[in-house]
mmCIF file of C-alpha atoms in Angstrom:
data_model
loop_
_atom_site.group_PDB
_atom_site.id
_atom_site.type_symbol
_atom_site.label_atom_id
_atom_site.label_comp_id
_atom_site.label_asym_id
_atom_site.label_seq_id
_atom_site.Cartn_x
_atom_site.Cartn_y
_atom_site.Cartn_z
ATOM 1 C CA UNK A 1 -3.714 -0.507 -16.853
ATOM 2 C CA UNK A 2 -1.066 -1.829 -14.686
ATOM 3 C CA UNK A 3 -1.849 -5.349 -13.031
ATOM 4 C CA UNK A 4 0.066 -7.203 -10.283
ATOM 5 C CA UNK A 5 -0.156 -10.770 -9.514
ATOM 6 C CA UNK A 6 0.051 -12.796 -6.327
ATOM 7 C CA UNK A 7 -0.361 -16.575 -7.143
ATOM 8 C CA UNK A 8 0.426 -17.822 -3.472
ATOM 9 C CA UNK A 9 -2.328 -16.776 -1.409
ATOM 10 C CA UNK A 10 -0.659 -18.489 1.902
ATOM 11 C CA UNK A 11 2.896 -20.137 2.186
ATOM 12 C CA UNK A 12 4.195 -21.571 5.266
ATOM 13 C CA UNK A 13 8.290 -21.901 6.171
ATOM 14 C CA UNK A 14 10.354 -23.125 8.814
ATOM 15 C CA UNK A 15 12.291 -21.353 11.294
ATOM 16 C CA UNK A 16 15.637 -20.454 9.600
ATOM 17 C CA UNK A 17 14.679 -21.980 6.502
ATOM 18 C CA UNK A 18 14.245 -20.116 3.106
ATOM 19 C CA UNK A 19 11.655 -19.312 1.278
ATOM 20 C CA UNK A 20 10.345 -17.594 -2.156
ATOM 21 C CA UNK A 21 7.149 -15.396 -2.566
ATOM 22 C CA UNK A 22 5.764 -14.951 -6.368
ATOM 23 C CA UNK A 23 4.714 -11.970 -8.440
ATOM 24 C CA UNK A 24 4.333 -10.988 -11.508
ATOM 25 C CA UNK A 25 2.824 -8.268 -13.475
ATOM 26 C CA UNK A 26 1.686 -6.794 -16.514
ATOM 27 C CA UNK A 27 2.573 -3.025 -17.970
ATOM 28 C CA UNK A 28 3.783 -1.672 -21.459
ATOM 29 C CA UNK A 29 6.046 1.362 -19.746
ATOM 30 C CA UNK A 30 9.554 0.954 -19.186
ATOM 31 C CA UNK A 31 10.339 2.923 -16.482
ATOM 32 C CA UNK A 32 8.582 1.433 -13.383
ATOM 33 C CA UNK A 33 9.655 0.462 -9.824
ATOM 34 C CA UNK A 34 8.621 -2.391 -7.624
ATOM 35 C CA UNK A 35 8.163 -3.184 -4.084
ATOM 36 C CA UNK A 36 7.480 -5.668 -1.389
ATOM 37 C CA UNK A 37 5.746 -4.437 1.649
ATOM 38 C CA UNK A 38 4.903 -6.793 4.473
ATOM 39 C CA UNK A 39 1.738 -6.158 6.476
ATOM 40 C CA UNK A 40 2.141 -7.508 10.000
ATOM 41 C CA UNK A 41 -1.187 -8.515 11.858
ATOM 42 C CA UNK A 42 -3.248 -5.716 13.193
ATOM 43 C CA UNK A 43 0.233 -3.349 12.447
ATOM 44 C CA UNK A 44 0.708 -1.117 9.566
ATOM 45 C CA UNK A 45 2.443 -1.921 6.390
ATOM 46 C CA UNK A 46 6.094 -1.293 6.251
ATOM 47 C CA UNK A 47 8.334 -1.582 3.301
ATOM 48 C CA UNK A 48 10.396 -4.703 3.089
ATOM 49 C CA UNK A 49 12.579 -4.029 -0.458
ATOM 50 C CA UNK A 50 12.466 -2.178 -4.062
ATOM 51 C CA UNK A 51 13.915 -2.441 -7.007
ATOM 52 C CA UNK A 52 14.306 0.098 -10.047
ATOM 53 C CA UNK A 53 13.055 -1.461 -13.524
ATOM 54 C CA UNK A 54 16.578 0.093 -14.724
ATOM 55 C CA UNK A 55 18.586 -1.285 -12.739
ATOM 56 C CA UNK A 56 19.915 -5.425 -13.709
ATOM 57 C CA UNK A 57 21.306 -5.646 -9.977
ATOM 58 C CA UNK A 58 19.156 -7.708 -8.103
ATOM 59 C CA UNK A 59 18.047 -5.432 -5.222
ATOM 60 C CA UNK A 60 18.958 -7.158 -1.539
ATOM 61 C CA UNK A 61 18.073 -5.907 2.190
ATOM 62 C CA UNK A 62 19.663 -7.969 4.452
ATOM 63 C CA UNK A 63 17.918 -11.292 4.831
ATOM 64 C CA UNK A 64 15.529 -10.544 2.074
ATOM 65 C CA UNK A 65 16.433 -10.400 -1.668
ATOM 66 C CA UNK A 66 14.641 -10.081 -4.818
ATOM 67 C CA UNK A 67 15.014 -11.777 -8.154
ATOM 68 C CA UNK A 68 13.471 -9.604 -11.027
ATOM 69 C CA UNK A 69 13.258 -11.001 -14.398
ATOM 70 C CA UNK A 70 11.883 -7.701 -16.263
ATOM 71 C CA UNK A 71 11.555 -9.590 -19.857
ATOM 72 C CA UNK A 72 9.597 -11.993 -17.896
ATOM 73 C CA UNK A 73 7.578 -9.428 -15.900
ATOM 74 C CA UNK A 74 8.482 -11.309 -12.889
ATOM 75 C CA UNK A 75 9.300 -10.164 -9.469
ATOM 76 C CA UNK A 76 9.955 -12.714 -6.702
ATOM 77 C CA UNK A 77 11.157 -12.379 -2.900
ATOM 78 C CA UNK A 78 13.217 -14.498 -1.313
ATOM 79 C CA UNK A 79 13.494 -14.774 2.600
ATOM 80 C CA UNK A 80 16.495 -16.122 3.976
ATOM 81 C CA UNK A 81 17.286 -17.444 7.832
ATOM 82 C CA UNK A 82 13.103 -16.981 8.432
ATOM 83 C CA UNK A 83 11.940 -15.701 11.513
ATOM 84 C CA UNK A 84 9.102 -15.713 13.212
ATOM 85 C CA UNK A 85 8.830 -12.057 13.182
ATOM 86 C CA UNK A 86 8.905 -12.730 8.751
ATOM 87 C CA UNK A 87 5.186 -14.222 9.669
ATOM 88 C CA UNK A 88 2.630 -11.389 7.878
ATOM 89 C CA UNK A 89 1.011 -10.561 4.359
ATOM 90 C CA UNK A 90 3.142 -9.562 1.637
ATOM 91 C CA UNK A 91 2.308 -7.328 -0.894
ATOM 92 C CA UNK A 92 3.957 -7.139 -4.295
ATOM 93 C CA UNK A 93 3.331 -3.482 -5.236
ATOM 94 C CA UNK A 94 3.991 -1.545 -8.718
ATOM 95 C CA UNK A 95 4.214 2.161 -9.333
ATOM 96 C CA UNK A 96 5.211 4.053 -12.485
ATOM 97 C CA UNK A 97 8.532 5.270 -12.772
ATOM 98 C CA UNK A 98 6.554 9.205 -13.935
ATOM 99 C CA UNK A 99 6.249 10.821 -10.215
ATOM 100 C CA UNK A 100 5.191 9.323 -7.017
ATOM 101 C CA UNK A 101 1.991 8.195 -8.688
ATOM 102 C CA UNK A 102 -0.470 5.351 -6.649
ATOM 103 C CA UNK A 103 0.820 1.946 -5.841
ATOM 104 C CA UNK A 104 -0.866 -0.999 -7.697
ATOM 105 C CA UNK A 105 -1.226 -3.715 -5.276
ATOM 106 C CA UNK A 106 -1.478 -7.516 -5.759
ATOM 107 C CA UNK A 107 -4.192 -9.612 -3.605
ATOM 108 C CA UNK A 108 -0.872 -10.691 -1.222
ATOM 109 C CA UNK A 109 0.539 -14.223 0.457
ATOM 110 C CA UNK A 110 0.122 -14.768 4.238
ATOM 111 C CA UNK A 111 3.579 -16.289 5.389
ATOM 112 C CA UNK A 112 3.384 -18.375 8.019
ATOM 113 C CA UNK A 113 6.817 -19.050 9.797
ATOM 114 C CA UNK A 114 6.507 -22.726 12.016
ATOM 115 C CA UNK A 115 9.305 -22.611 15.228
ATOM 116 C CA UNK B 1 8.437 12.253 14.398
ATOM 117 C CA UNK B 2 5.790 9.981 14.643
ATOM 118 C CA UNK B 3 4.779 8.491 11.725
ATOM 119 C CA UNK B 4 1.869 8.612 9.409
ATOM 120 C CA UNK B 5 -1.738 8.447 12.065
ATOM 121 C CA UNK B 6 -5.111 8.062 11.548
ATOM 122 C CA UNK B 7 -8.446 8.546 13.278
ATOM 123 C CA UNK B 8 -10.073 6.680 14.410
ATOM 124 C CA UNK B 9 -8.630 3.537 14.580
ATOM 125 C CA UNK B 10 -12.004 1.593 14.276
ATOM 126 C CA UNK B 11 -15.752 2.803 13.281
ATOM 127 C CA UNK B 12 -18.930 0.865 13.804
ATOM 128 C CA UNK B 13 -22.114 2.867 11.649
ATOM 129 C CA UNK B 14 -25.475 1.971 10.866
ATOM 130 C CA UNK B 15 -26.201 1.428 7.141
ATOM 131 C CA UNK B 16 -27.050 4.930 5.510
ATOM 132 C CA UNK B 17 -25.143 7.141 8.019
ATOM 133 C CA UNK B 18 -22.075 9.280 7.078
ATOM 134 C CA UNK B 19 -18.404 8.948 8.507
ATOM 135 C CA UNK B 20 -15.258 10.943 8.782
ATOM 136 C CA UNK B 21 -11.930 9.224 8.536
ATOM 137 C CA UNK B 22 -8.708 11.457 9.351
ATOM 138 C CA UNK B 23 -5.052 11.026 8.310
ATOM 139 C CA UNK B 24 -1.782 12.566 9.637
ATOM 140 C CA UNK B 25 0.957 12.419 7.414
ATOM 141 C CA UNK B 26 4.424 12.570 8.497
ATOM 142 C CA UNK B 27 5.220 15.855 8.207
ATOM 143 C CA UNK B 28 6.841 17.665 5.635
ATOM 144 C CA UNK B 29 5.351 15.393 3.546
ATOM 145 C CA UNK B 30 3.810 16.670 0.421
ATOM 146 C CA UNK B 31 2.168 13.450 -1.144
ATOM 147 C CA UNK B 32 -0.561 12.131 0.780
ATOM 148 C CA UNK B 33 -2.851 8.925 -0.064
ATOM 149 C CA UNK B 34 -5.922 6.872 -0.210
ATOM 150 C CA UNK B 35 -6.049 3.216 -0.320
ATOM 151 C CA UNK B 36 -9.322 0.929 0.235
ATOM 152 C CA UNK B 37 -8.186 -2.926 1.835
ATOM 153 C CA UNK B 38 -11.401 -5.170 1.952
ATOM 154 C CA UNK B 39 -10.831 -9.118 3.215
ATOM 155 C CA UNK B 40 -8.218 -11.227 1.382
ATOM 156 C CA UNK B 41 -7.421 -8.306 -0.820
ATOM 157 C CA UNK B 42 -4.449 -6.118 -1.283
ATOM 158 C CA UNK B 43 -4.820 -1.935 -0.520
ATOM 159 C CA UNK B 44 -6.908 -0.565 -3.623
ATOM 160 C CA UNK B 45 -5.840 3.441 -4.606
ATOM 161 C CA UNK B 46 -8.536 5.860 -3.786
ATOM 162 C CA UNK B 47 -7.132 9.502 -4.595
ATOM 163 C CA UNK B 48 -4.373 11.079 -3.564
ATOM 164 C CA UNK B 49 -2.986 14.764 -2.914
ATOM 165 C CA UNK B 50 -0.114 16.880 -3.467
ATOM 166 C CA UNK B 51 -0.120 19.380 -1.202
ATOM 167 C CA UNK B 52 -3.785 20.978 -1.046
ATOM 168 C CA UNK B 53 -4.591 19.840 -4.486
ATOM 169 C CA UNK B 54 -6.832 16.979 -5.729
ATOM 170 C CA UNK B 55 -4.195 15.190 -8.443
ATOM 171 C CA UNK B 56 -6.274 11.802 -9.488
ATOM 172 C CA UNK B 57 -9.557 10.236 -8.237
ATOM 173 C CA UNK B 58 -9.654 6.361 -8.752
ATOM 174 C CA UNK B 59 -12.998 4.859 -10.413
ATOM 175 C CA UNK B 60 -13.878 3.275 -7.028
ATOM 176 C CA UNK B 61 -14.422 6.696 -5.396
ATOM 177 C CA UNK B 62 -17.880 6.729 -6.073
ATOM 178 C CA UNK B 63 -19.966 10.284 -5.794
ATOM 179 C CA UNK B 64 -20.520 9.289 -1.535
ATOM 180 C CA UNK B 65 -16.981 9.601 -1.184
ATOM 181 C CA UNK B 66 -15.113 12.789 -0.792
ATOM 182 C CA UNK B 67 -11.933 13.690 0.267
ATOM 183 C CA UNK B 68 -10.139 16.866 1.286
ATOM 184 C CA UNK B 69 -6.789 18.247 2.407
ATOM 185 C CA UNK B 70 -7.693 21.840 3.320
ATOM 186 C CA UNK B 71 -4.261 23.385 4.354
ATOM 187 C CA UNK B 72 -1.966 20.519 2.644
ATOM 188 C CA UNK B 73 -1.319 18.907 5.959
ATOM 189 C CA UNK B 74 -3.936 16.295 7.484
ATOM 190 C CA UNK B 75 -6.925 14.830 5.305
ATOM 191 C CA UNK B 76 -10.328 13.866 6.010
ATOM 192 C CA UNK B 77 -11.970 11.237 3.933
ATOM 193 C CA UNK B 78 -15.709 11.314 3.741
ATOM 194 C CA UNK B 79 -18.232 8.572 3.555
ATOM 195 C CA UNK B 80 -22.000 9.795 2.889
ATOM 196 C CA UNK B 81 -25.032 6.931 3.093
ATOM 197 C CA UNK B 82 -22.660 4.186 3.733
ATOM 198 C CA UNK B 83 -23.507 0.859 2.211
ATOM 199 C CA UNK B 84 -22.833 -2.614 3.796
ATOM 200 C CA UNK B 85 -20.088 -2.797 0.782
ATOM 201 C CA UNK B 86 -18.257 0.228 2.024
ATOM 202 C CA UNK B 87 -16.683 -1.580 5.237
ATOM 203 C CA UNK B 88 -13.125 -2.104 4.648
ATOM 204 C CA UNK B 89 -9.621 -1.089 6.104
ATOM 205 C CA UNK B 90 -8.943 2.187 4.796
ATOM 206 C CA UNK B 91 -5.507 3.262 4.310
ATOM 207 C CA UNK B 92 -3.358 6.753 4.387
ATOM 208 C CA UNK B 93 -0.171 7.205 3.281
ATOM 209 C CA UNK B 94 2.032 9.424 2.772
ATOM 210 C CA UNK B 95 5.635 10.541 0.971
ATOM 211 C CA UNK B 96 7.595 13.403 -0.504
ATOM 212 C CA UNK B 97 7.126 14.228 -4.173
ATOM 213 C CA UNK B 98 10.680 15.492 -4.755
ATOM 214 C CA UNK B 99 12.096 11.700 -5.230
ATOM 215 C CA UNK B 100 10.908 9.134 -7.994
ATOM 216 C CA UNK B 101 12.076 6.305 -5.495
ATOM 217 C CA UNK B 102 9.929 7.195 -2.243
ATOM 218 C CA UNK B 103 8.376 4.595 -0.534
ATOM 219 C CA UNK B 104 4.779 5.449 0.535
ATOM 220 C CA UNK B 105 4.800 5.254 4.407
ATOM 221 C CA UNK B 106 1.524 3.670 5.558
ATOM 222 C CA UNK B 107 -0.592 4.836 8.576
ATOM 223 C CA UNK B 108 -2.295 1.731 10.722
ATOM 224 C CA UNK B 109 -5.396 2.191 8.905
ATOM 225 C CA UNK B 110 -8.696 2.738 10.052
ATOM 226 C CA UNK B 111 -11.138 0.027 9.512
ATOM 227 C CA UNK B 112 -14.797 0.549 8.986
ATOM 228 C CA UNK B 113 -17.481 -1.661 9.583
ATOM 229 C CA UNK B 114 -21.097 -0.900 8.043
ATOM 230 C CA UNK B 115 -23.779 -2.420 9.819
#
C-alpha cells in the first residue's frame, strides 16, 4: 500500500518570505501523480499544484512550485512571496496513475504566515 | 455551478443513534467520494462511486457504515449506532472519470460530533 509522509506538522514564515513544505512517500508503481492541496480554516480544500510521476519538469503555479525527486520518493512545495492568505494545512496527496482511483493523504503541516 | 455541497454542515448525536450525511457533486461529474478527517490527521478514503455503482470500499468502512448513490447524482452516507470514535469531518468529493489528471474537488465537509 501506498504511504505519504508529512514530517512538519506546523511551520511558520514571514510575510513575503519563502518557504519549503516536506513529503515523501512510499509506492512500487511507476505511474503515479501527486498533489498539494491546502485546507484553509473552517473552508474546504482546494488544490494548490500537481505533478505527473512522468514528467522531469518540475511542476510550478505561480507563487508555488514543487521540487520532485522521484528516485528519492520525495515531493516538496515551495512557497514564494508568502501571504497571509498561504496560512492553512497542507496536504501532500498521492493517487495512482490507473484511473481516478482515491487520494492517499499525509497527516499535513499547518503554515503559519507572521505579517 | 456551484461547487461540490454537503448536508448538513454540522451534526451533534447521542452515542448509538444513526445519521445521514448528503453530498452534491458538481454536476456532470461521474466520480464521487468519501473521505474520513479526524483531529491532526489528513482526509482518510472511505468508498467512492462511479456513477451509481459501488467501485471500492476502504477497510475503515466498517458494517455501520453504508453509502449509496441511487441515481448517480447526490450520495448519502450512512452512520448506524454511532460510536464516540465515529466523530470526525467527513469529506465528499467529486471529479470526472474521463481524465487520469483530475483533481478531486472537495465539498466543505460535514463534521460529526458523537456525544
Amino acid at each position: 500500500a501506498q504511504t505519504v509522509t508529512q514530517s512538519q506538522p506546523e511551520m511558520s514564515v514571514q510575510e513575503a518570505e519563502t518557504v519549503t513544505l516536506s513529503c515523501t512517500y512510499d509506492t512500487s508503481e511507476s505511474d503515479y501523480y501527486l498533489f498539494w492541496y491546502k485546507q484553509p480554516p473552517s473552508r474546504q480544500m482546494i488544490l494548490v499544484i500537481r505533478q505527473e510521476a512522468y514528467k522531469q519538469q518540475n511542476a510550478t503555479e505561480n507563487r508555488f512550485s514543487v521540487n520532485f525527486q522521484k528516485a528519492a520518493k520525495s515531493f516538496s512545495l515551495k512557497i514564494s512571496d508568502s501571504q497571509l492568505g498561504d496560512a492553512a494545512m497542507y496536504f501532500c496527496a498521492y493517487r495512482s496513475g490507473s484511473g481516478n482511483t482515491p487520494l492517499v493523504f499525509g497527516k499535513g503541516t499547518r503554515l503559519s504566515v507572521i505579517a | 455551478d456551484t461547487g461540490v455541497s454537503q448536508d448538513p454542515r454540522h451534526k451533534i448525536t447521542k452515542r448509538g443513534q444513526n445519521v445521514t450525511f448528503r453530498c452534491d457533486p458538481i454536476s456532470e461529474h461521474n466520480r464521487l467520494y468519501w473521505y474520513r478527517q479526524t483531529l491532526g490527521q489528513g482526509p482518510e478514503f472511505l468508498t467512492y462511486f462511479q456513477n451509481e455503482a459501488q467501485l471500492e470500499k476502504s477497510r475503515l468502512l466498517s458494517d455501520r457504515f453504508s453509502a449509496e448513490r441511487p441515481k448517480g447524482s447526490f450520495s448519502t452516507l450512512e452512520i448506524q449506532r454511532t460510536e464516540q470514535g465515529d466523530s470526525a469531518m467527513y469529506l465528499c468529493a467529486s471529479n470526472p472519470w474521463d481524465r487520469d489528471d483530475n483533481e478531486q474537488f472537495f465539498g466543505p465537509g460535514t463534521r460529526l460530533t458523537v456525544l
